[in-house]
Short mmCIF file of C-alpha atoms in Angstrom, two decimals:
data_model
loop_
_atom_site.label_atom_id
_atom_site.label_comp_id
_atom_site.label_asym_id
_atom_site.label_seq_id
_atom_site.Cartn_x
_atom_site.Cartn_y
_atom_site.Cartn_z
CA MET A 1 118.99 122.46 76.41
CA ILE A 2 116.60 122.81 79.35
CA HIS A 3 116.11 119.87 81.64
CA SER A 4 113.45 119.62 84.31
CA LYS A 5 114.12 118.15 87.70
CA LEU A 6 112.50 114.95 86.35
CA PRO A 7 114.33 114.47 83.07
CA GLU A 8 113.58 110.69 82.94
CA VAL A 9 109.79 111.13 83.40
CA GLY A 10 107.55 111.13 80.38
CA THR A 11 103.85 111.27 79.84
CA THR A 12 102.08 109.00 82.38
CA ILE A 13 100.70 105.64 81.17
CA PHE A 14 97.27 106.80 82.30
CA THR A 15 97.29 109.68 79.82
CA VAL A 16 98.83 107.43 77.12
CA MET A 17 96.15 104.70 77.48
CA SER A 18 93.28 107.13 77.74
CA ALA A 19 94.40 108.86 74.51
CA LEU A 20 94.78 105.46 72.79
CA ALA A 21 91.33 104.53 73.93
CA ARG A 22 89.89 107.74 72.40
CA GLU A 23 91.79 107.21 69.20
CA HIS A 24 90.49 103.68 68.66
CA ASN A 25 87.00 104.20 70.20
CA ALA A 26 87.82 101.69 72.89
CA ILE A 27 86.08 101.30 76.26
CA ASN A 28 88.35 102.89 78.83
CA LEU A 29 88.84 100.66 81.87
CA SER A 30 92.34 102.05 82.35
CA GLN A 31 92.03 105.33 84.19
CA GLY A 32 90.46 105.38 87.62
CA PHE A 33 87.37 107.58 87.31
CA PRO A 34 83.64 106.80 86.90
CA ASP A 35 81.83 107.13 83.69
CA PHE A 36 78.64 108.13 85.48
CA ASP A 37 77.77 111.50 86.93
CA CYS A 38 77.64 112.50 90.59
CA ASP A 39 74.45 112.93 92.56
CA PRO A 40 72.39 115.85 91.03
CA GLU A 41 72.08 117.22 94.62
CA LEU A 42 75.77 118.11 94.42
CA HIS A 43 75.17 120.09 91.26
CA ASP A 44 72.36 121.98 93.07
CA LEU A 45 74.48 122.64 96.13
CA ALA A 46 77.31 124.01 94.04
CA PHE A 47 75.07 126.25 92.03
CA ARG A 48 73.33 127.45 95.21
CA ALA A 49 76.71 128.35 96.77
CA MET A 50 77.63 130.38 93.67
CA LYS A 51 74.23 132.14 93.75
CA GLU A 52 74.71 132.92 97.47
CA GLY A 53 77.98 134.69 96.68
CA HIS A 54 80.57 132.17 97.78
CA ASN A 55 82.86 133.07 94.86
CA GLN A 56 85.91 134.76 96.39
CA TYR A 57 89.06 133.36 97.97
CA PRO A 58 88.28 131.17 100.94
CA PRO A 59 90.69 130.70 103.89
CA MET A 60 93.84 128.89 102.87
CA ARG A 61 93.03 125.95 105.19
CA GLY A 62 89.53 125.52 103.80
CA VAL A 63 86.08 126.95 104.64
CA ASP A 64 84.97 126.41 108.22
CA VAL A 65 81.81 124.63 107.47
CA LEU A 66 83.64 121.95 105.50
CA LEU A 67 86.35 121.58 108.08
CA ASP A 68 83.62 121.14 110.70
CA GLU A 69 81.91 118.43 108.68
CA ILE A 70 85.15 116.54 108.14
CA ALA A 71 85.91 116.63 111.88
CA LYS A 72 82.39 115.36 112.65
CA LYS A 73 82.80 112.49 110.21
CA TYR A 74 85.92 111.12 111.90
CA SER A 75 84.51 111.71 115.33
CA ALA A 76 81.65 109.43 114.33
CA LEU A 77 83.81 106.84 112.58
CA TYR A 78 86.74 106.53 114.95
CA ASN A 79 85.78 108.58 118.07
CA LEU A 80 88.69 110.76 117.15
CA PRO A 81 88.73 114.34 118.56
CA LEU A 82 90.03 116.62 115.83
CA ASP A 83 90.41 120.41 115.95
CA PRO A 84 88.88 121.35 112.57
CA ARG A 85 90.93 124.56 112.40
CA GLU A 86 94.27 123.06 113.36
CA ASP A 87 94.28 119.45 112.24
CA ILE A 88 92.58 119.52 108.83
CA THR A 89 93.48 121.20 105.59
CA VAL A 90 91.37 121.09 102.38
CA THR A 91 93.57 120.45 99.32
CA SER A 92 93.49 120.40 95.54
CA GLY A 93 92.90 116.68 95.46
CA ALA A 94 94.74 114.01 97.40
CA ALA A 95 97.67 114.28 95.02
CA GLU A 96 98.42 117.81 96.21
CA ALA A 97 98.01 116.63 99.79
CA ILE A 98 100.52 113.88 99.30
CA TYR A 99 103.01 116.15 97.48
CA SER A 100 102.70 118.91 100.11
CA ALA A 101 103.21 116.38 102.95
CA ILE A 102 106.29 114.92 101.27
CA THR A 103 107.71 118.41 100.61
CA ALA A 104 107.03 119.45 104.20
CA ILE A 105 109.23 116.75 105.72
CA VAL A 106 111.64 115.30 103.19
CA HIS A 107 115.03 116.99 102.88
CA PRO A 108 117.90 116.17 100.52
CA GLY A 109 119.40 112.82 101.38
CA ASP A 110 116.45 111.63 103.40
CA GLU A 111 115.26 108.11 102.64
CA VAL A 112 111.64 107.23 102.01
CA ILE A 113 110.40 103.62 102.18
CA LEU A 114 107.80 102.76 99.52
CA LEU A 115 105.84 99.52 99.25
CA ASP A 116 106.17 98.49 95.59
CA PRO A 117 104.06 98.41 93.44
CA ALA A 118 103.04 101.93 94.23
CA TYR A 119 100.89 104.65 92.75
CA ASP A 120 103.12 106.64 90.36
CA LEU A 121 103.00 109.97 92.20
CA TYR A 122 105.05 109.02 95.18
CA LYS A 123 108.47 108.45 93.70
CA PRO A 124 108.64 111.67 91.52
CA ALA A 125 107.57 113.73 94.59
CA ILE A 126 110.33 112.23 96.68
CA LEU A 127 112.94 112.88 93.94
CA LEU A 128 111.81 116.45 93.46
CA ASN A 129 112.60 117.03 97.10
CA GLY A 130 116.00 115.46 96.95
CA GLY A 131 114.86 112.30 98.86
CA VAL A 132 115.98 108.76 98.15
CA PRO A 133 113.25 106.23 97.49
CA ARG A 134 113.93 102.85 99.13
CA VAL A 135 111.71 100.15 97.72
CA TYR A 136 110.23 97.16 99.57
CA LYS A 137 108.83 94.86 96.89
CA LEU A 138 105.46 93.10 97.39
CA ASN A 139 105.23 89.93 95.32
CA SER A 140 102.16 88.74 93.44
CA PRO A 141 99.73 87.16 93.74
CA HIS A 142 99.25 87.81 97.44
CA PHE A 143 101.32 90.96 97.91
CA LYS A 144 101.90 90.29 101.63
CA ILE A 145 103.93 92.69 103.75
CA ASP A 146 106.67 91.18 105.86
CA TRP A 147 107.11 94.00 108.35
CA SER A 148 110.35 92.52 109.66
CA GLY A 149 111.69 92.97 106.11
CA VAL A 150 110.53 96.63 106.15
CA GLU A 151 112.21 97.14 109.48
CA ARG A 152 115.47 95.87 108.13
CA MET A 153 115.46 98.69 105.56
CA VAL A 154 115.31 101.38 108.34
CA ASN A 155 118.51 103.24 109.04
CA ALA A 156 119.54 106.61 110.39
CA LYS A 157 118.56 108.30 107.13
CA THR A 158 115.03 106.92 107.10
CA ARG A 159 112.60 109.89 107.25
CA LEU A 160 109.28 108.61 105.95
CA ILE A 161 107.21 105.54 105.09
CA ILE A 162 104.37 105.86 102.66
CA ILE A 163 101.39 103.43 102.79
CA ASN A 164 98.32 103.13 100.67
CA THR A 165 95.16 101.32 101.76
CA PRO A 166 93.04 100.22 99.99
CA HIS A 167 95.89 99.85 97.57
CA ASN A 168 96.06 101.17 94.00
CA PRO A 169 96.83 99.17 91.86
CA ILE A 170 96.67 95.78 93.70
CA GLY A 171 93.26 96.22 95.43
CA ARG A 172 94.55 94.89 98.76
CA THR A 173 93.79 96.38 102.14
CA MET A 174 95.90 96.60 105.24
CA LYS A 175 94.69 94.70 108.29
CA GLU A 176 94.83 95.57 112.00
CA SER A 177 97.95 93.45 112.26
CA ASP A 178 99.69 95.63 109.54
CA LEU A 179 98.86 98.89 111.24
CA LYS A 180 100.01 97.60 114.58
CA ALA A 181 103.25 96.37 113.13
CA LEU A 182 103.77 99.82 111.53
CA GLU A 183 102.94 101.44 114.79
CA ASN A 184 105.57 99.39 116.58
CA LEU A 185 108.09 100.13 113.84
CA VAL A 186 107.86 103.94 114.02
CA GLN A 187 107.50 104.37 117.79
CA ASN A 188 110.42 106.03 119.37
CA THR A 189 111.90 106.96 116.04
CA GLY A 190 112.07 110.04 113.92
CA ILE A 191 110.15 108.37 111.10
CA PHE A 192 106.96 109.95 109.81
CA VAL A 193 104.08 108.22 107.89
CA ILE A 194 101.92 109.30 104.96
CA SER A 195 98.87 107.16 104.51
CA ASP A 196 97.10 107.45 101.16
CA GLU A 197 93.47 106.52 101.99
CA VAL A 198 91.56 107.83 99.02
CA TYR A 199 89.56 104.63 98.70
CA GLU A 200 88.67 104.51 102.44
CA HIS A 201 85.00 103.73 101.71
CA LEU A 202 85.63 101.08 99.04
CA VAL A 203 86.40 98.09 101.29
CA PHE A 204 84.52 94.92 100.52
CA ASP A 205 82.89 91.93 102.26
CA GLY A 206 81.93 93.96 105.38
CA GLU A 207 85.52 94.45 106.46
CA PRO A 208 86.50 97.72 108.17
CA HIS A 209 88.87 100.23 106.75
CA GLU A 210 92.06 100.39 108.81
CA SER A 211 92.97 104.04 108.91
CA ILE A 212 96.06 105.45 110.66
CA LEU A 213 93.64 107.75 112.41
CA LYS A 214 92.72 104.72 114.56
CA TYR A 215 96.31 104.18 115.74
CA PRO A 216 97.69 107.00 118.02
CA GLY A 217 101.25 105.78 117.71
CA ILE A 218 101.08 106.34 113.93
CA PHE A 219 98.77 109.35 113.76
CA GLN A 220 100.90 111.44 116.18
CA LYS A 221 103.53 111.43 113.38
CA GLY A 222 101.33 110.90 110.38
CA PHE A 223 99.51 112.58 107.52
CA ALA A 224 96.30 110.92 106.36
CA THR A 225 95.19 111.99 102.88
CA PHE A 226 91.71 111.59 101.38
CA SER A 227 89.74 112.39 98.25
CA PHE A 228 86.20 113.74 97.80
CA GLY A 229 86.60 112.97 94.16
CA LYS A 230 86.81 109.23 94.78
CA THR A 231 84.13 109.23 97.49
CA TYR A 232 81.49 111.39 95.71
CA HIS A 233 82.30 110.64 92.00
CA ILE A 234 83.62 114.15 91.36
CA THR A 235 87.21 113.50 90.35
CA GLY A 236 87.13 116.57 88.13
CA TRP A 237 86.54 118.88 91.06
CA ARG A 238 89.93 118.05 92.39
CA ILE A 239 89.20 118.40 96.11
CA GLY A 240 90.75 116.34 98.90
CA TYR A 241 92.05 116.88 102.40
CA CYS A 242 94.80 116.12 104.78
CA ILE A 243 94.46 115.22 108.42
CA ALA A 244 97.50 115.56 110.67
CA PRO A 245 98.41 116.66 114.25
CA LYS A 246 98.66 120.38 114.71
CA SER A 247 102.48 120.40 114.66
CA LEU A 248 102.62 118.58 111.32
CA THR A 249 99.71 120.53 109.84
CA ARG A 250 101.54 123.78 110.57
CA GLU A 251 104.48 122.65 108.43
CA PHE A 252 102.12 121.10 105.80
CA ARG A 253 100.33 124.49 105.35
CA LYS A 254 103.58 126.28 104.71
CA ILE A 255 103.89 124.21 101.57
CA HIS A 256 100.20 124.05 100.67
CA GLN A 257 99.82 127.81 100.58
CA PHE A 258 102.44 128.18 97.96
CA ASN A 259 101.41 125.10 95.92
CA VAL A 260 97.73 126.06 95.35
CA PHE A 261 96.94 128.45 98.23
CA THR A 262 93.31 127.32 98.28
CA VAL A 263 90.52 125.33 96.64
CA PRO A 264 87.36 126.63 94.81
CA THR A 265 85.02 128.18 97.36
CA PRO A 266 81.60 127.16 96.00
CA LEU A 267 82.63 123.57 95.66
CA GLN A 268 83.78 123.45 99.26
CA TYR A 269 80.37 124.76 100.41
CA ALA A 270 78.63 122.21 98.18
CA ILE A 271 80.63 119.28 99.62
CA ALA A 272 80.01 120.59 103.21
CA GLY A 273 76.28 120.44 102.61
CA TYR A 274 76.51 117.02 101.00
CA MET A 275 78.47 115.53 103.88
CA LYS A 276 75.62 116.11 106.28
CA ASP A 277 74.12 112.78 105.09
CA SER A 278 76.55 109.99 105.96
CA ARG A 279 74.62 107.51 103.77
CA HIS A 280 76.40 109.03 100.75
CA TYR A 281 79.56 107.21 101.76
CA GLU A 282 78.13 104.42 103.88
CA GLU A 283 76.50 102.87 100.83
CA LEU A 284 79.71 102.86 98.69
CA PRO A 285 81.12 99.39 99.66
CA VAL A 286 78.04 97.54 98.54
CA PHE A 287 77.62 99.81 95.50
CA PHE A 288 81.15 99.04 94.19
CA GLN A 289 81.32 95.41 95.32
CA LYS A 290 78.34 94.72 93.04
CA LYS A 291 80.30 96.18 90.13
CA LYS A 292 83.38 94.17 90.94
CA GLU A 293 81.43 90.95 91.17
CA PHE A 294 79.56 91.75 87.91
CA LEU A 295 82.85 92.13 86.05
CA GLN A 296 84.31 88.97 87.58
CA ASN A 297 81.22 86.97 86.65
CA ALA A 298 81.15 88.48 83.14
CA LEU A 299 84.79 87.44 82.57
CA ALA A 300 84.53 84.08 84.30
CA GLN A 301 84.54 82.10 81.04
CA THR A 302 87.50 84.00 79.63
CA ARG A 303 91.22 83.20 80.07
CA LEU A 304 91.74 86.26 82.19
CA LYS A 305 92.31 85.14 85.84
CA PRO A 306 91.30 87.60 88.60
CA LEU A 307 93.52 88.18 91.57
CA VAL A 308 91.91 89.02 94.92
CA SER A 309 90.55 92.58 95.25
CA GLU A 310 89.62 93.64 98.79
CA GLY A 311 89.16 97.29 98.13
CA SER A 312 89.45 100.25 95.70
CA TYR A 313 87.71 100.07 92.28
CA PHE A 314 90.56 98.21 90.63
CA GLN A 315 90.92 94.54 89.78
CA LEU A 316 94.13 92.84 88.63
CA TYR A 317 93.87 90.10 85.99
CA ASP A 318 96.53 87.58 84.98
CA TYR A 319 96.61 87.15 81.21
CA SER A 320 99.40 84.55 81.03
CA ASP A 321 96.99 81.96 79.58
CA ILE A 322 96.33 84.34 76.68
CA SER A 323 99.73 85.74 75.70
CA ASP A 324 103.37 85.85 76.67
CA GLN A 325 103.66 89.49 75.47
CA PRO A 326 105.01 92.09 77.92
CA ASP A 327 102.18 93.89 79.62
CA VAL A 328 102.69 97.23 77.91
CA ASP A 329 102.50 95.55 74.47
CA PHE A 330 99.54 93.45 75.52
CA VAL A 331 97.38 96.39 76.73
CA LYS A 332 98.10 98.38 73.64
CA GLU A 333 97.17 95.52 71.43
CA MET A 334 94.08 94.89 73.53
CA THR A 335 93.03 98.49 73.15
CA ILE A 336 93.56 98.58 69.35
CA LYS A 337 92.34 95.10 68.35
CA HIS A 338 89.70 94.39 71.05
CA GLY A 339 88.55 97.79 72.02
CA VAL A 340 89.19 97.77 75.76
CA ALA A 341 91.90 99.84 77.46
CA ALA A 342 93.71 98.69 80.65
CA ILE A 343 96.88 99.64 82.59
CA PRO A 344 99.97 97.39 82.47
CA MET A 345 101.04 96.39 86.01
CA SER A 346 104.75 96.91 85.33
CA VAL A 347 104.40 100.74 85.35
CA PHE A 348 103.72 100.63 89.14
CA TYR A 349 107.00 98.92 89.92
CA SER A 350 110.47 100.46 90.33
CA ASP A 351 111.96 97.13 89.10
CA PRO A 352 109.25 95.14 87.36
CA ASP A 353 109.46 91.42 86.91
CA PRO A 354 109.76 90.86 83.13
CA GLN A 355 107.91 87.54 83.50
CA GLU A 356 104.85 88.92 85.26
CA ARG A 357 101.66 89.09 83.17
CA LEU A 358 99.20 91.31 84.93
CA ILE A 359 96.90 94.15 83.97
CA ARG A 360 94.73 96.47 85.97
CA LEU A 361 91.04 97.08 85.04
CA CYS A 362 88.83 99.78 86.69
CA PHE A 363 85.35 98.50 87.50
CA GLY A 364 84.14 101.94 88.69
CA LYS A 365 81.92 102.20 85.64
CA THR A 366 78.26 101.64 84.78
CA ILE A 367 77.05 98.04 84.44
CA GLU A 368 76.35 98.82 80.80
CA THR A 369 79.99 99.78 80.28
CA LEU A 370 81.28 96.75 82.09
CA GLU A 371 79.04 94.44 80.07
CA ALA A 372 80.14 96.00 76.78
CA ALA A 373 83.79 95.63 77.86
CA ALA A 374 83.27 92.00 78.85
CA ASP A 375 81.63 91.22 75.52
CA ARG A 376 84.78 92.47 73.79
CA LEU A 377 87.20 90.76 76.18
CA ARG A 378 85.51 87.36 75.66
CA ALA A 379 87.23 87.40 72.31
CA LEU A 380 90.66 87.28 73.81
#
């Protein structure tokens, strides 16, 4: 019998819940993608790039015009001088960027510290490369990081720390104090950092996004990964990018070139053109905060209790006043009987608390979709 290198891994809960939603004609608030289209200008730019003949292999690192626009963006945001040819790589989504970064630096036996709960990509990628996941658990409802506790996990085998801000699934953001603590932790060590920042522009209440790009002590040994799909509502285009110092980018590209080699040429040109107007991402915090608040208000009279969401387009809800069912059973029943699909929180933990009663809803949908979902959830 053939066994993959991930014999314990099955179909992801995201695929399972989306399929269940389709089967029962449920409103899908489980998977993290919009149910509205991107700006028609992006369609036009992609079509124009095809008509202009940008249809063959681009450079492995990405097309120069897109690399230039990315560098300009972070120069404007953080006054960060980037070499667009040496520090930036366009990738097949942020997932490929994260996987390639892990593969570039994690060797068999290396330990990788994860902050649990965590997006489900990280742990399998570590295991595929022979690494050893070490989990620091964040406890609900506040999910605060005690950096002294993280530091106690560090030993001679520690190779990497992975962070995610704004965080999927908990919707929390790291603050300046968190990044300074991490900077102090990794200084004068051989520890690298991967920072998953795909929701960089979905930070609420006027708060700034704290990127590792703002902290030289982290960035000099860090990979920052981003997603055009999340920023421009084009998750199906599968385009992201990785920013890292030249020495790390060199190793990153050795993996990237054999993972995917490159990313569709006309789509890169389209995004490069679209990036010239920074309002396309500057308006996102208000755009998504309105959706978050709409859903919270629509569910205010239900027995679902919201936890704090500071960023991303996810909201955790406590359903303990409704049911004592385990979360996987609860979301399946909610999908089948009430017609709304969600994600159970337990799937994001390495060692879930069997008493926790939390689900994740995605509010990155139209107001009409959120209203229809709320109408159904009021029956819970």
